[in-house]
Amino acid sequence: GSSSLCVVNRPLASHLLSAVMRTKSKWSPGPGVNVLGISLEPDGNWVVSASAKPVGICPDCGIRSRYRHGWRKRTLQDLPVQGQVVKIKLALNRWQCRHRNCRRRTFTDQLPEIASPYSRRTARMAVIVSLVGHSMGGRPGEHLMRRLGMPASDDTILRQLKRNAPSSTQDRNIRVVGIDDWSWRRSTRYGTIMVDLERQTVVDVLDDRSVESSKAWLQERPSIEIVSRDRCGLYAQAAREGAPQAKQVADRFHLVQNFRAVIKEQMSLCGHANVRPILSEDAIASTAAQHRRARLAHRQSRQDIFEMLHALRQQGLTYSEIARRTGYERRSVANWLTSNAPRDRKRAALNPTSPLYFEAFLAERWKDGNRLGRHLLHDLRNRGYTGSRSNLERLLKVWREAENVRPHASPPEVKVLEPVRDPDTGHVISSDVVAALCIKPRGLLTVPQARKVDALKQGSEPFRKMRGLAMRFNGLLRSRNPNALDKWIDDAIDTELTAIMRFASVLRRDIDAVKNAIELPWSNGQAEGQINRLKTLKRAMYGRAGPELMRARMLPLNHTD
């Protein structure tokens, strides 16, 4: 068995140990260290006894001392041997410094090429700890290091990684930088990532998204010539103030995405959201008129759905068959058919944060002639109101507008057109699908998609105009010729489509960055890829990593060597 084999091999182990003793110079952790002996402990760990050569140079005054004070023993963990832990018991010389102007009385020889002061592991093992921490993090790195024969706790691994993190004074010779934001917590807190687009590496991670921090970072690096960014006005302002000598480049991907969002918005105004009927492109006087038209269209569409589902049910169709024909979920079909009228949206329960919670009291005070918001707010506070004054003012604004409405004023007429439907299924084409098809070239369309595009071009004049603008815009971004951009903006404004006109106006305000995006090859694609890597690391650490650790893991390996 295995136990008898161990007994038989004990003389062989002794022979091998004596052979190792004859070649003990190979066990030395570095220059200036003499190996005195090697032993194998009962737990299977190797112990190397060594002593350092006398140096005797005071670290403060730099004068060599000849007065030995004693010895100091250090225990260092080194690289493993055949998966077994290796510990080095190193004896260091301790000296007296008798120089009259030196405040240090005793000191120990320092061996920085072997281990740093107060360290419990050799420098070569510390490098391995940093690399494992950079690649795997704390807890996974702890499991791997224990399996490799170099046990280290997760706190030790992360502490070593942070200790070797680069300082903010590095990488000051950057020429092309990409700036983008990322979320610590979505819609609550954001950070900023800086990427060297020439080397395709992360150079810094800022823990906030502000003009001041980005501006200060850019000012520390006057060598920057090009700043690639998305269409966020915050980074545009930071680049103008922090790096006025640099050219700003708008990201082409974000330009196309913004244009797609504008197309979706425009088709929503025309009634192409979900199953809303198409509305005419009459002159939209104000935002309030747009919202009123959308509400009327939505109410009418819900009535149409209600009547259509009940008509199919009266024909004897089952819920599953109705769901298959209409494209709705079976549960939604059941909810529609079990009601006698189109259901309205459920209203949330009122609480003291809403002024409607005190609607009866407010109405009474309103009839008494108390119309000042600050006075009503004081009265509501005494009754337990915990909301803000802005919420109260919004309610009072509605009441004031209701008093000013003319009694004989008629609501604006809404001209409803037939929606454009999918020629294959007969369903209304949603605004998301319309926006995706509008910017997709004809050569990349499938046969069903091409039929949808043809139906939209025939049934919707706004889509036909936007389709032509989209194809010209895609070609413009690939042409490397920014001279045609002004003509495209003029044509977009001439369409008199509200969302398209606004998009063209915003492009004109950022005309230099957009022209640089057309002419120069740089984009924020590399920054977007690094943000995906950052999200992976953040989620692998369960969102508990702080700015220091996130920055240490995002920067490349050559920074942590």
PDB file of N, CA, C and O in Angstrom, residues 38-71:
ATOM      1  N   ILE A  38      18.651  23.114   4.561  1.00  0.00           N
ATOM      2  CA  ILE A  38      17.306  22.903   4.027  1.00  0.00           C
ATOM      3  C   ILE A  38      16.707  21.721   4.775  1.00  0.00           C
ATOM      4  O   ILE A  38      17.365  20.695   4.949  1.00  0.00           O
ATOM      5  N   SER A  39      15.466  21.880   5.207  1.00  0.00           N
ATOM      6  CA  SER A  39      14.804  20.799   5.930  1.00  0.00           C
ATOM      7  C   SER A  39      13.365  20.677   5.444  1.00  0.00           C
ATOM      8  O   SER A  39      12.765  21.637   4.962  1.00  0.00           O
ATOM      9  N   LEU A  40      12.842  19.477   5.588  1.00  0.00           N
ATOM     10  CA  LEU A  40      11.464  19.190   5.204  1.00  0.00           C
ATOM     11  C   LEU A  40      10.664  18.934   6.471  1.00  0.00           C
ATOM     12  O   LEU A  40      10.915  17.964   7.198  1.00  0.00           O
ATOM     13  N   GLU A  41       9.698  19.795   6.766  1.00  0.00           N
ATOM     14  CA  GLU A  41       8.922  19.684   7.987  1.00  0.00           C
ATOM     15  C   GLU A  41       7.903  18.559   7.877  1.00  0.00           C
ATOM     16  O   GLU A  41       7.569  18.102   6.773  1.00  0.00           O
ATOM     17  N   PRO A  42       7.365  18.098   8.998  1.00  0.00           N
ATOM     18  CA  PRO A  42       6.370  17.000   8.946  1.00  0.00           C
ATOM     19  C   PRO A  42       5.119  17.345   8.158  1.00  0.00           C
ATOM     20  O   PRO A  42       4.479  16.456   7.594  1.00  0.00           O
ATOM     21  N   ASP A  43       4.746  18.646   8.098  1.00  0.00           N
ATOM     22  CA  ASP A  43       3.552  19.022   7.333  1.00  0.00           C
ATOM     23  C   ASP A  43       3.813  19.119   5.844  1.00  0.00           C
ATOM     24  O   ASP A  43       2.917  19.490   5.072  1.00  0.00           O
ATOM     25  N   GLY A  44       5.037  18.801   5.395  1.00  0.00           N
ATOM     26  CA  GLY A  44       5.362  18.804   3.974  1.00  0.00           C
ATOM     27  C   GLY A  44       5.903  20.104   3.445  1.00  0.00           C
ATOM     28  O   GLY A  44       6.163  20.210   2.244  1.00  0.00           O
ATOM     29  N   ASN A  45       6.134  21.103   4.306  1.00  0.00           N
ATOM     30  CA  ASN A  45       6.668  22.389   3.865  1.00  0.00           C
ATOM     31  C   ASN A  45       8.191  22.387   3.953  1.00  0.00           C
ATOM     32  O   ASN A  45       8.782  21.805   4.868  1.00  0.00           O
ATOM     33  N   TRP A  46       8.813  23.064   2.986  1.00  0.00           N
ATOM     34  CA  TRP A  46      10.269  23.201   2.973  1.00  0.00           C
ATOM     35  C   TRP A  46      10.655  24.443   3.768  1.00  0.00           C
ATOM     36  O   TRP A  46      10.032  25.484   3.665  1.00  0.00           O
ATOM     37  N   VAL A  47      11.731  24.315   4.547  1.00  0.00           N
ATOM     38  CA  VAL A  47      12.274  25.421   5.316  1.00  0.00           C
ATOM     39  C   VAL A  47      13.724  25.604   4.922  1.00  0.00           C
ATOM     40  O   VAL A  47      14.542  24.657   5.035  1.00  0.00           O
ATOM     41  N   VAL A  48      14.069  26.790   4.445  1.00  0.00           N
ATOM     42  CA  VAL A  48      15.417  27.131   4.009  1.00  0.00           C
ATOM     43  C   VAL A  48      16.009  28.093   5.031  1.00  0.00           C
ATOM     44  O   VAL A  48      15.483  29.188   5.242  1.00  0.00           O
ATOM     45  N   SER A  49      17.086  27.682   5.678  1.00  0.00           N
ATOM     46  CA  SER A  49      17.798  28.539   6.621  1.00  0.00           C
ATOM     47  C   SER A  49      18.901  29.257   5.867  1.00  0.00           C
ATOM     48  O   SER A  49      19.709  28.625   5.170  1.00  0.00           O
ATOM     49  N   ALA A  50      18.943  30.570   5.992  1.00  0.00           N
ATOM     50  CA  ALA A  50      19.918  31.364   5.246  1.00  0.00           C
ATOM     51  C   ALA A  50      20.343  32.558   6.080  1.00  0.00           C
ATOM     52  O   ALA A  50      19.671  32.954   7.042  1.00  0.00           O
ATOM     53  N   SER A  51      21.465  33.132   5.707  1.00  0.00           N
ATOM     54  CA  SER A  51      21.986  34.341   6.360  1.00  0.00           C
ATOM     55  C   SER A  51      22.447  35.309   5.284  1.00  0.00           C
ATOM     56  O   SER A  51      22.932  34.902   4.217  1.00  0.00           O
ATOM     57  N   ALA A  52      22.281  36.591   5.571  1.00  0.00           N
ATOM     58  CA  ALA A  52      22.670  37.622   4.620  1.00  0.00           C
ATOM     59  C   ALA A  52      24.112  38.046   4.861  1.00  0.00           C
ATOM     60  O   ALA A  52      24.612  38.044   6.006  1.00  0.00           O
ATOM     61  N   LYS A  53      24.790  38.404   3.800  1.00  0.00           N
ATOM     62  CA  LYS A  53      26.153  38.907   3.916  1.00  0.00           C
ATOM     63  C   LYS A  53      26.139  40.272   4.593  1.00  0.00           C
ATOM     64  O   LYS A  53      25.233  41.064   4.379  1.00  0.00           O
ATOM     65  N   PRO A  54      27.157  40.553   5.418  1.00  0.00           N
ATOM     66  CA  PRO A  54      27.167  41.843   6.121  1.00  0.00           C
ATOM     67  C   PRO A  54      27.366  43.011   5.165  1.00  0.00           C
ATOM     68  O   PRO A  54      28.216  42.969   4.277  1.00  0.00           O
ATOM     69  N   VAL A  55      26.524  44.032   5.345  1.00  0.00           N
ATOM     70  CA  VAL A  55      26.616  45.248   4.538  1.00  0.00           C
ATOM     71  C   VAL A  55      26.975  46.420   5.435  1.00  0.00           C
ATOM     72  O   VAL A  55      27.987  47.080   5.254  1.00  0.00           O
ATOM     73  N   GLY A  56      26.127  46.688   6.422  1.00  0.00           N
ATOM     74  CA  GLY A  56      26.433  47.669   7.441  1.00  0.00           C
ATOM     75  C   GLY A  56      26.375  49.117   7.002  1.00  0.00           C
ATOM     76  O   GLY A  56      27.077  49.956   7.589  1.00  0.00           O
ATOM     77  N   ILE A  57      25.574  49.479   6.001  1.00  0.00           N
ATOM     78  CA  ILE A  57      25.437  50.867   5.565  1.00  0.00           C
ATOM     79  C   ILE A  57      24.160  51.431   6.154  1.00  0.00           C
ATOM     80  O   ILE A  57      23.072  50.890   5.966  1.00  0.00           O
ATOM     81  N   CYS A  58      24.294  52.529   6.917  1.00  0.00           N
ATOM     82  CA  CYS A  58      23.148  53.141   7.574  1.00  0.00           C
ATOM     83  C   CYS A  58      22.197  53.728   6.538  1.00  0.00           C
ATOM     84  O   CYS A  58      22.633  54.475   5.640  1.00  0.00           O
ATOM     85  N   PRO A  59      20.912  53.441   6.601  1.00  0.00           N
ATOM     86  CA  PRO A  59      19.974  53.977   5.606  1.00  0.00           C
ATOM     87  C   PRO A  59      19.735  55.473   5.743  1.00  0.00           C
ATOM     88  O   PRO A  59      19.242  56.088   4.803  1.00  0.00           O
ATOM     89  N   ASP A  60      20.097  56.080   6.906  1.00  0.00           N
ATOM     90  CA  ASP A  60      19.866  57.514   7.097  1.00  0.00           C
ATOM     91  C   ASP A  60      21.064  58.342   6.660  1.00  0.00           C
ATOM     92  O   ASP A  60      20.962  59.222   5.804  1.00  0.00           O
ATOM     93  N   CYS A  61      22.222  58.061   7.257  1.00  0.00           N
ATOM     94  CA  CYS A  61      23.403  58.872   6.947  1.00  0.00           C
ATOM     95  C   CYS A  61      24.252  58.295   5.835  1.00  0.00           C
ATOM     96  O   CYS A  61      25.114  58.984   5.272  1.00  0.00           O
ATOM     97  N   GLY A  62      24.066  56.999   5.505  1.00  0.00           N
ATOM     98  CA  GLY A  62      24.817  56.389   4.420  1.00  0.00           C
ATOM     99  C   GLY A  62      26.248  56.021   4.766  1.00  0.00           C
ATOM    100  O   GLY A  62      27.040  55.729   3.865  1.00  0.00           O
ATOM    101  N   ILE A  63      26.624  56.020   6.045  1.00  0.00           N
ATOM    102  CA  ILE A  63      27.990  55.700   6.465  1.00  0.00           C
ATOM    103  C   ILE A  63      28.033  54.243   6.910  1.00  0.00           C
ATOM    104  O   ILE A  63      27.145  53.747   7.607  1.00  0.00           O
ATOM    105  N   ARG A  64      29.082  53.551   6.487  1.00  0.00           N
ATOM    106  CA  ARG A  64      29.243  52.144   6.849  1.00  0.00           C
ATOM    107  C   ARG A  64      29.613  52.017   8.323  1.00  0.00           C
ATOM    108  O   ARG A  64      30.442  52.756   8.854  1.00  0.00           O
ATOM    109  N   SER A  65      29.005  51.059   8.980  1.00  0.00           N
ATOM    110  CA  SER A  65      29.268  50.793  10.395  1.00  0.00           C
ATOM    111  C   SER A  65      30.016  49.471  10.540  1.00  0.00           C
ATOM    112  O   SER A  65      29.774  48.521   9.791  1.00  0.00           O
ATOM    113  N   ARG A  66      30.910  49.418  11.527  1.00  0.00           N
ATOM    114  CA  ARG A  66      31.655  48.198  11.826  1.00  0.00           C
ATOM    115  C   ARG A  66      31.274  47.620  13.191  1.00  0.00           C
ATOM    116  O   ARG A  66      31.928  46.688  13.665  1.00  0.00           O
ATOM    117  N   TYR A  67      30.275  48.178  13.808  1.00  0.00           N
ATOM    118  CA  TYR A  67      29.891  47.757  15.145  1.00  0.00           C
ATOM    119  C   TYR A  67      28.608  46.937  15.056  1.00  0.00           C
ATOM    120  O   TYR A  67      27.511  47.466  14.868  1.00  0.00           O
ATOM    121  N   ARG A  68      28.804  45.646  15.208  1.00  0.00           N
ATOM    122  CA  ARG A  68      27.657  44.753  15.118  1.00  0.00           C
ATOM    123  C   ARG A  68      26.869  44.795  16.418  1.00  0.00           C
ATOM    124  O   ARG A  68      27.437  44.728  17.518  1.00  0.00           O
ATOM    125  N   HIS A  69      25.542  44.882  16.266  1.00  0.00           N
ATOM    126  CA  HIS A  69      24.666  44.947  17.434  1.00  0.00           C
ATOM    127  C   HIS A  69      24.014  43.598  17.717  1.00  0.00           C
ATOM    128  O   HIS A  69      23.636  43.324  18.855  1.00  0.00           O
ATOM    129  N   GLY A  70      23.861  42.760  16.685  1.00  0.00           N
ATOM    130  CA  GLY A  70      23.240  41.460  16.893  1.00  0.00           C
ATOM    131  C   GLY A  70      22.675  40.943  15.578  1.00  0.00           C
ATOM    132  O   GLY A  70      23.172  41.245  14.481  1.00  0.00           O
ATOM    133  N   TRP A  71      21.616  40.130  15.703  1.00  0.00           N
ATOM    134  CA  TRP A  71      20.973  39.527  14.547  1.00  0.00           C
ATOM    135  C   TRP A  71      19.476  39.778  14.618  1.00  0.00           C
ATOM    136  O   TRP A  71      18.909  39.969  15.684  1.00  0.00           O
TER     137      TRP A  71
END
